[in-house]
CSV table of C-alpha atoms in Angstrom, one decimal:
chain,number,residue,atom,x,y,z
A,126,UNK,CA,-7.7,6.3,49.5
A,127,UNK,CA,-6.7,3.0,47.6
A,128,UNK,CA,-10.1,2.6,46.7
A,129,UNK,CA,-10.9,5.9,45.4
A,130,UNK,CA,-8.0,5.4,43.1
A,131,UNK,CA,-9.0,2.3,41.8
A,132,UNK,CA,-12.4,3.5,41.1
A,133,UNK,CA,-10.9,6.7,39.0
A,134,UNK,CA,-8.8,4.6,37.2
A,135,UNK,CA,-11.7,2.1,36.4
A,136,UNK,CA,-13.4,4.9,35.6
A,137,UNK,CA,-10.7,5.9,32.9
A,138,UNK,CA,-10.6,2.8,31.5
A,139,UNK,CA,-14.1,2.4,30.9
A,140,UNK,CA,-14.0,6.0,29.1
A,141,UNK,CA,-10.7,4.8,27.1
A,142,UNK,CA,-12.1,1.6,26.1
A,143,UNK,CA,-15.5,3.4,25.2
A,144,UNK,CA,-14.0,6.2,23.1
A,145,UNK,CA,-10.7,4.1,22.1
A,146,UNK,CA,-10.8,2.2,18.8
A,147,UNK,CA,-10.7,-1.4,19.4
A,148,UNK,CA,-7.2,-3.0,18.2
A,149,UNK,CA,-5.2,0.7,18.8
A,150,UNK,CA,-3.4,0.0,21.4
A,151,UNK,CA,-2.1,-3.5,19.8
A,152,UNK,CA,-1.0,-1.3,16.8
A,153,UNK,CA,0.8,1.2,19.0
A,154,UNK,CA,2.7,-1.7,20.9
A,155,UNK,CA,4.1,-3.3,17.8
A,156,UNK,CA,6.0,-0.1,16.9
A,157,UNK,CA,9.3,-1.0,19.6
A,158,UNK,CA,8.9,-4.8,18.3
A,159,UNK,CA,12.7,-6.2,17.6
A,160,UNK,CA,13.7,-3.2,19.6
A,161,UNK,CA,12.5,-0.4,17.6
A,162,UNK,CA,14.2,-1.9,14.5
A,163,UNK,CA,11.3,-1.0,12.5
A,164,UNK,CA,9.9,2.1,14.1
A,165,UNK,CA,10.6,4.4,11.4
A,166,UNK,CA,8.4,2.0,9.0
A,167,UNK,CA,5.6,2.1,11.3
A,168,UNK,CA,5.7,5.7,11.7
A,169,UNK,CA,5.9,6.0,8.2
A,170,UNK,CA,3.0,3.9,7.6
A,171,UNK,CA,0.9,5.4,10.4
A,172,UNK,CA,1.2,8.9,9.5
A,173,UNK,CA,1.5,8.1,6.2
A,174,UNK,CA,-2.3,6.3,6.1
A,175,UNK,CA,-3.8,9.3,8.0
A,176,UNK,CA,-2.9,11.6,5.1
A,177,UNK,CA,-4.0,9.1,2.3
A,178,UNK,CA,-7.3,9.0,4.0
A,179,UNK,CA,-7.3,12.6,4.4
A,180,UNK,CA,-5.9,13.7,0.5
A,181,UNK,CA,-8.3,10.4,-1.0
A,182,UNK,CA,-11.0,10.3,1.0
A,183,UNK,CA,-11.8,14.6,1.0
A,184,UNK,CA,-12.6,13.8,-2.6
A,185,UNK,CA,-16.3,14.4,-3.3
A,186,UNK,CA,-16.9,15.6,0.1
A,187,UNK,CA,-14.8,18.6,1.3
A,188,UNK,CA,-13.1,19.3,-2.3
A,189,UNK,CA,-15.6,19.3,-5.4
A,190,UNK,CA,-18.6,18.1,-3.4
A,191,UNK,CA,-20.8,19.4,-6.3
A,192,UNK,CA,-18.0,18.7,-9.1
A,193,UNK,CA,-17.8,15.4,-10.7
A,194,UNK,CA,-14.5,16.5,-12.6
A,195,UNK,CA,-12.9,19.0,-9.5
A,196,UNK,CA,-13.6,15.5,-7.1
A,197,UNK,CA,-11.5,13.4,-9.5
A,198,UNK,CA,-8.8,15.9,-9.8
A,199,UNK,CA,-8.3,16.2,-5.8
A,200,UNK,CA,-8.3,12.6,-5.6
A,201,UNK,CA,-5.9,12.3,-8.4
A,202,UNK,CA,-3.3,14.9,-6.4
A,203,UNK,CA,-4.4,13.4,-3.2
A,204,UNK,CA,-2.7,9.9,-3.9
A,205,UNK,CA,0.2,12.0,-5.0
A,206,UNK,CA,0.6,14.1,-2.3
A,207,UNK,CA,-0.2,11.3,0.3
A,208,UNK,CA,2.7,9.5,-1.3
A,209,UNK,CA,5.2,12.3,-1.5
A,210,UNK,CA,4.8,13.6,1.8
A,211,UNK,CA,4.4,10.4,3.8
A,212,UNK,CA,7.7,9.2,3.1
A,213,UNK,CA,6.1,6.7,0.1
A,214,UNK,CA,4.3,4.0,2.4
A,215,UNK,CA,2.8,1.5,1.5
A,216,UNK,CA,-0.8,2.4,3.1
A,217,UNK,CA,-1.7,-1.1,2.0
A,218,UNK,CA,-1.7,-4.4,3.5
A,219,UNK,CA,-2.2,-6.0,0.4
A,220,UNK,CA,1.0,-4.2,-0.9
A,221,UNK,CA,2.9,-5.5,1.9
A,222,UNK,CA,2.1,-9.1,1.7
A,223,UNK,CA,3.1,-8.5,-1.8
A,224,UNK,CA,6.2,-6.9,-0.8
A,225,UNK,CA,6.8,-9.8,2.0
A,226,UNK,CA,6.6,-12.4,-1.0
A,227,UNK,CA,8.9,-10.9,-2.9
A,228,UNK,CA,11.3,-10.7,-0.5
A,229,UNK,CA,11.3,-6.9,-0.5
A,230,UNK,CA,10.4,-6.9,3.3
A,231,UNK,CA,10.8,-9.7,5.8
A,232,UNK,CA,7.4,-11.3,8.1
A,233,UNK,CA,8.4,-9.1,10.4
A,234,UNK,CA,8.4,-5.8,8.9
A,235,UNK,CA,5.4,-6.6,6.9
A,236,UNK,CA,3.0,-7.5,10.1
A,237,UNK,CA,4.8,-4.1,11.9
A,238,UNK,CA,3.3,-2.6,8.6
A,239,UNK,CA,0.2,-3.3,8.4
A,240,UNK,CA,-0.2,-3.3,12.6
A,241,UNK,CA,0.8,0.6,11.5
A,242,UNK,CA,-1.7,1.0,8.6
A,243,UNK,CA,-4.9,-0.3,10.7
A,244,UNK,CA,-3.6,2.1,13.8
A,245,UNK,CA,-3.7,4.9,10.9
A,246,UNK,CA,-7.1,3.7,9.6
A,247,UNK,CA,-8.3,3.3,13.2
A,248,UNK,CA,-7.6,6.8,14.2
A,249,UNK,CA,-8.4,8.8,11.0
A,250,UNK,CA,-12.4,7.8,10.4
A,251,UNK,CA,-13.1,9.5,13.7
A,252,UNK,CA,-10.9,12.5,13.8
A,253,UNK,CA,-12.1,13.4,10.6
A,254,UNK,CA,-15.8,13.0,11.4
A,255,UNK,CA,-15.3,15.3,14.1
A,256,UNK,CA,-13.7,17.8,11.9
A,257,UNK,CA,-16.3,17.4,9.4
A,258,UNK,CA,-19.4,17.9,12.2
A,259,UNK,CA,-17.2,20.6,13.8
A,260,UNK,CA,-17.4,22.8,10.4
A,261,UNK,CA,-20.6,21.5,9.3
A,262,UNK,CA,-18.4,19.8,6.3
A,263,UNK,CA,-19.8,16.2,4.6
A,264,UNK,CA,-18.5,13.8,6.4
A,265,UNK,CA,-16.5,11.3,4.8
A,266,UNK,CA,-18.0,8.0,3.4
A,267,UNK,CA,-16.1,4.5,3.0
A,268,UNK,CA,-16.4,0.9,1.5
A,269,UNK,CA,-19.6,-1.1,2.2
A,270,UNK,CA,-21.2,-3.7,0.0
A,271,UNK,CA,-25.0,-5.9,0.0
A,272,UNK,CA,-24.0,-9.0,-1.4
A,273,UNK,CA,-26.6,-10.3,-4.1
A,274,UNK,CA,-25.6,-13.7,-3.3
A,275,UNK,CA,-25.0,-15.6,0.2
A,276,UNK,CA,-21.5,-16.1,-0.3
A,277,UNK,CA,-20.6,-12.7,-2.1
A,278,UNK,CA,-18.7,-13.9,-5.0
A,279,UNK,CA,-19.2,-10.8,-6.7
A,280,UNK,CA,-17.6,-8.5,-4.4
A,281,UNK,CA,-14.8,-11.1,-3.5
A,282,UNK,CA,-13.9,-11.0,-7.2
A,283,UNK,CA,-14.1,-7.4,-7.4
A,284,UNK,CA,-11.6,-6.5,-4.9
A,285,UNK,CA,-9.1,-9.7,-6.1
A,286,UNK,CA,-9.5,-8.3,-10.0
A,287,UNK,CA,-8.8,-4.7,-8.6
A,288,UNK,CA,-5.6,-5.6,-6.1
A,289,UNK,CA,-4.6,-7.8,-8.8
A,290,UNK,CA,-4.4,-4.9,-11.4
A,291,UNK,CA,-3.2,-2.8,-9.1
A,292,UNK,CA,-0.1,-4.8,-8.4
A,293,UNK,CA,0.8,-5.5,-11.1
A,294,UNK,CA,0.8,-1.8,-12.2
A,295,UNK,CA,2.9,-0.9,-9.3
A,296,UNK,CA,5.3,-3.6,-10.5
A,297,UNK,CA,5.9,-2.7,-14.0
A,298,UNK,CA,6.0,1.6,-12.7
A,299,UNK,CA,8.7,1.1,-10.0
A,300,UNK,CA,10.7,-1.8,-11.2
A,301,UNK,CA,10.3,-1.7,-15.0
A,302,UNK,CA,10.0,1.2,-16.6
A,303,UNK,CA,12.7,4.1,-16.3
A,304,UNK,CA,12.1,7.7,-16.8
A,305,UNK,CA,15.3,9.3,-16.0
A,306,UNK,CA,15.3,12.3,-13.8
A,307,UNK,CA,11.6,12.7,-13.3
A,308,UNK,CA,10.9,9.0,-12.7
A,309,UNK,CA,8.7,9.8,-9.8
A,310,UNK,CA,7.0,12.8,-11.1
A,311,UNK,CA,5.5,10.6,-14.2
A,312,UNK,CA,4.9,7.5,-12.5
A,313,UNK,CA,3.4,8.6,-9.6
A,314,UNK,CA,0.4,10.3,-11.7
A,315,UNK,CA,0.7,7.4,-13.4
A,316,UNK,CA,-0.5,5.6,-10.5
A,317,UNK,CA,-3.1,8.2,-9.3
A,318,UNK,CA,-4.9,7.5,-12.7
A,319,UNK,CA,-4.7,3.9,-13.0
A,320,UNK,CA,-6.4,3.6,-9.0
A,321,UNK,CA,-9.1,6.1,-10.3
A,322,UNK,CA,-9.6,3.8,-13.0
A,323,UNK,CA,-9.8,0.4,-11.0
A,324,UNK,CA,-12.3,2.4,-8.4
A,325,UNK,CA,-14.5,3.4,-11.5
A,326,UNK,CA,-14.1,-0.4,-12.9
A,327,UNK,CA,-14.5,-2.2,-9.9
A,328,UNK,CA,-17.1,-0.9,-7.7
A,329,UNK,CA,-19.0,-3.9,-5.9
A,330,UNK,CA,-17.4,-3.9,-3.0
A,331,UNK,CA,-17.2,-0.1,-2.1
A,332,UNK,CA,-14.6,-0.5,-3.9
A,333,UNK,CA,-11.9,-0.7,-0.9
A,334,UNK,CA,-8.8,-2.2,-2.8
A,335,UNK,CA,-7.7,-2.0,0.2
A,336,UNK,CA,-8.2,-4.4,3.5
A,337,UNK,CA,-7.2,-1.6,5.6
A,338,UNK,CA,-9.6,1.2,4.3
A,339,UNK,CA,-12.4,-1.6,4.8
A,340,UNK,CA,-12.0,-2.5,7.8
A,341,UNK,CA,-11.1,0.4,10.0
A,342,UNK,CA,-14.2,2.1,7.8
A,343,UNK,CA,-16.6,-0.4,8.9
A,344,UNK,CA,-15.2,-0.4,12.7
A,345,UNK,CA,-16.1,3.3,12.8
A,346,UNK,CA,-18.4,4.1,10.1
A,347,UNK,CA,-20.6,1.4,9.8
A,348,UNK,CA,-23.3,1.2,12.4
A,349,UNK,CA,-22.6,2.4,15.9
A,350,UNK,CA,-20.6,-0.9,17.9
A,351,UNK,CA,-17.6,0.6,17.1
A,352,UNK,CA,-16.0,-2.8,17.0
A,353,UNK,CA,-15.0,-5.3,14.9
A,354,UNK,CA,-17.1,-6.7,12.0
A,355,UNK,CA,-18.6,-10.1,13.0
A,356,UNK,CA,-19.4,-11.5,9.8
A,357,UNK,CA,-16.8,-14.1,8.0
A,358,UNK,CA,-17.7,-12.4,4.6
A,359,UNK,CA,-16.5,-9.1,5.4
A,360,UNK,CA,-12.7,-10.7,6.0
A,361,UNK,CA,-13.2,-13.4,3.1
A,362,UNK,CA,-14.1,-10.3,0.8
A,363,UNK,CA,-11.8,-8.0,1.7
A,364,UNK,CA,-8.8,-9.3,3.3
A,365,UNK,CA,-8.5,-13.1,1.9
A,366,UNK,CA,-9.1,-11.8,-1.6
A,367,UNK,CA,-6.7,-9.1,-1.8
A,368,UNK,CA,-4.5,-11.2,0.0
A,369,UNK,CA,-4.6,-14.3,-2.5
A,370,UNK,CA,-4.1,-11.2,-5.7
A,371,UNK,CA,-0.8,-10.0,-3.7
A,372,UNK,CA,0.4,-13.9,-3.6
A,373,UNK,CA,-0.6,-14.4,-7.0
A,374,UNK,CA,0.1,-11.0,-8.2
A,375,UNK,CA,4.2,-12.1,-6.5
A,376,UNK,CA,4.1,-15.5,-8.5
A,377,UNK,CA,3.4,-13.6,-12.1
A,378,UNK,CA,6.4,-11.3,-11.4
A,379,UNK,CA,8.6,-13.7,-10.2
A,380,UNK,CA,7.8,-15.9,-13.9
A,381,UNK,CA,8.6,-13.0,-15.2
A,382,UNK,CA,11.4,-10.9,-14.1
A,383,UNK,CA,12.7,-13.9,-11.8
A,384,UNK,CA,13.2,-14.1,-7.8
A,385,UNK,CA,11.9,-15.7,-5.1
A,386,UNK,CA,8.0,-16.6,-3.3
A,387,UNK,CA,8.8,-16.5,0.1
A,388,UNK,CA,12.3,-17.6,-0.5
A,389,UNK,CA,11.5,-20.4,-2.1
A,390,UNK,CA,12.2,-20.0,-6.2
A,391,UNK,CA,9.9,-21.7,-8.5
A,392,UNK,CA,10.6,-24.5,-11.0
A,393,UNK,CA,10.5,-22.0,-14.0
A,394,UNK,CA,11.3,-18.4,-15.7
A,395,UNK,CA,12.2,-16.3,-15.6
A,396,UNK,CA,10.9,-14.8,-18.9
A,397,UNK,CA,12.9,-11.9,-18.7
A,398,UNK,CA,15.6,-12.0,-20.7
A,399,UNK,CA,19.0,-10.0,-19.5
A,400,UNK,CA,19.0,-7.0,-21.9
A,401,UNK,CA,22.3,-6.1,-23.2
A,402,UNK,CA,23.6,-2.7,-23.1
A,403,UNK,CA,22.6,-0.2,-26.2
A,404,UNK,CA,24.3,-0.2,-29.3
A,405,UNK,CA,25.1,3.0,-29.2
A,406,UNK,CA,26.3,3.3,-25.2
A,407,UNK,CA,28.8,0.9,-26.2
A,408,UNK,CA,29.8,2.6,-29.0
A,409,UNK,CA,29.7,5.9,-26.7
A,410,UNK,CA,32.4,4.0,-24.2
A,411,UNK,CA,36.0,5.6,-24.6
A,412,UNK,CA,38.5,3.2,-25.9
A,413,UNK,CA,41.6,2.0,-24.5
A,414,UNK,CA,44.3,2.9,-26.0
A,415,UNK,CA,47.0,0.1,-26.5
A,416,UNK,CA,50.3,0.6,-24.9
A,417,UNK,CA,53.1,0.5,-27.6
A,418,UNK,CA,54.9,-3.0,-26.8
A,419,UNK,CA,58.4,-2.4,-25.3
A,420,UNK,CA,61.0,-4.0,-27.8
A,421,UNK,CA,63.3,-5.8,-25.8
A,422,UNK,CA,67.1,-4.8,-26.2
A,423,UNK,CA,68.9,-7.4,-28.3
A,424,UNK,CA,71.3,-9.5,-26.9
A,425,UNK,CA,74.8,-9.3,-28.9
A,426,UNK,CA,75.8,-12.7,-29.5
């Protein structure tokens, strides 16, 4: 009897390991790390990458297949959308180093993130091929790039230039400028447009902008190993480069607005000065009005 059991459940795990992306489970345990502290920011990250993929990535293939313009316009309310109803992840790894370096997040947090975002990634390539060959839709397509040069330079400098931008943009959106009551309703398209933009500008290496969307692509999509990718470039193109644009993206802010790089402040800025209230909110403030002075009684001599 023991060994019939043992055979079933080696005959599970070689049907789990065979239809199970490789890294999943990994992701899945680092949700209860520091006893569940930061489960809600996995969650959010998790969920919140499966619906990126889905409102981005349905672009071109299951909404305006044959429209350049209708593609565009789904992908632009896709990033929206993606944002709005996952809880505003950040569905980026790159974001979170960023975040990490700033001091937003701890090292913590920001690995629990990004454990979250590739367990998103992971899951949503194949789920969404099987919905595509279930309804005879076009299945979804992802980041790949033939370097022109052994070391692929090129596509390295792409995807830094594009996190770079990107960053930088989120930066000056969120922290910077203020739109009053519908802050998030004009950024956010704001940001839809500028990542349509840096796809169209930078397209050597897929583009990704994104280590995440690379890597679980080329796990799943991208031969049929379903593992890992074994070449250096792959991780020297997509996750060292967006990785050295979040740190360097982190250093520009911090010269300007001022802060610290991994808790560590730097020898100068910040450029930003401290702006002083309006004119005219000053002038707006009620005055005090001045108590009359109590005369004191005089004293007969």
């Amino acid at each position: 009897m023991i060994k019939v059991a043992v055979a079933s459940l080696s005959g599970l795990m070689r049907k789990l390991s065979d239809t199970t992306p490789p890294g999943l489970i990994l992701s899945i345990a680092s949700a209860t790390l520091v006893e569940g502290k930061y489960l809600t920011s996995y969650l959010n990250e998790f969920f919140g990458t499966c619906l990126m993929i889905l409102c981005t990535f349905s672009a071109g293939k299951w909404v305006g297949s044959s429209s350049l313009p209708v593609a565009w316009v789904s992908h632009f309310f896709g990033v929206i959308a993606a944002d709005y109803f996952g809880g505003g992840p950040h569905v980026n790894p790159a974001v979170s180093v960023s975040m990490w370096a700033l001091g937003k997040i701890n090292y913590t947090e920001c690995y629990i993130r990004i454990a979250a975002q590739m367990g998103g990634g992971l899951v949503s390539f194949p789920i969404y091929k099987l919905v595509s060959d279930s309804l005879g839709w076009t299945p979804f397509g992802g980041p790949e790039f033939e370097a022109d040069d052994e070391y692929g330079v090129e596509a390295f400098m792409s995807e830094f230039w594009g996190v770079l931008l990107l960053l930088i943009f989120i930066y000056l959106v969120n922290w910077e400028m203020h739109f009053g009551t519908y802050h998030y309703w004009i950024k956010q398209p704001m940001t839809a447009l500028w990542i349509r933009y840096l796809i169209e500008v930078f397209p050597t290496a897929g583009p990704a902008i994104n280590p995440m969307l690379a890597t679980s692509w080329a796990v799943f999509g991208v031969g049929q190993e379903f593992e890992f990718p074994n070449d250096p470039l792959h991780y020297i193109v997509y996750w060292i480069a967006p990785f050295a644009a979040a740190v360097l993206a982190s250093v520009l802010y911090v010269i300007y607005a001022g802060g610290t790089i991994f808790g560590q402040p730097l020898p100068f800025g910040p450029l930003k000065e401290e702006q002083a209230p309006p004119a005219a909110a000053v002038a707006a403030e009620p005055k005090k009005k001045e108590e009359p002075k109590k005369e004191e009684p005089k004293k007969d001599k």
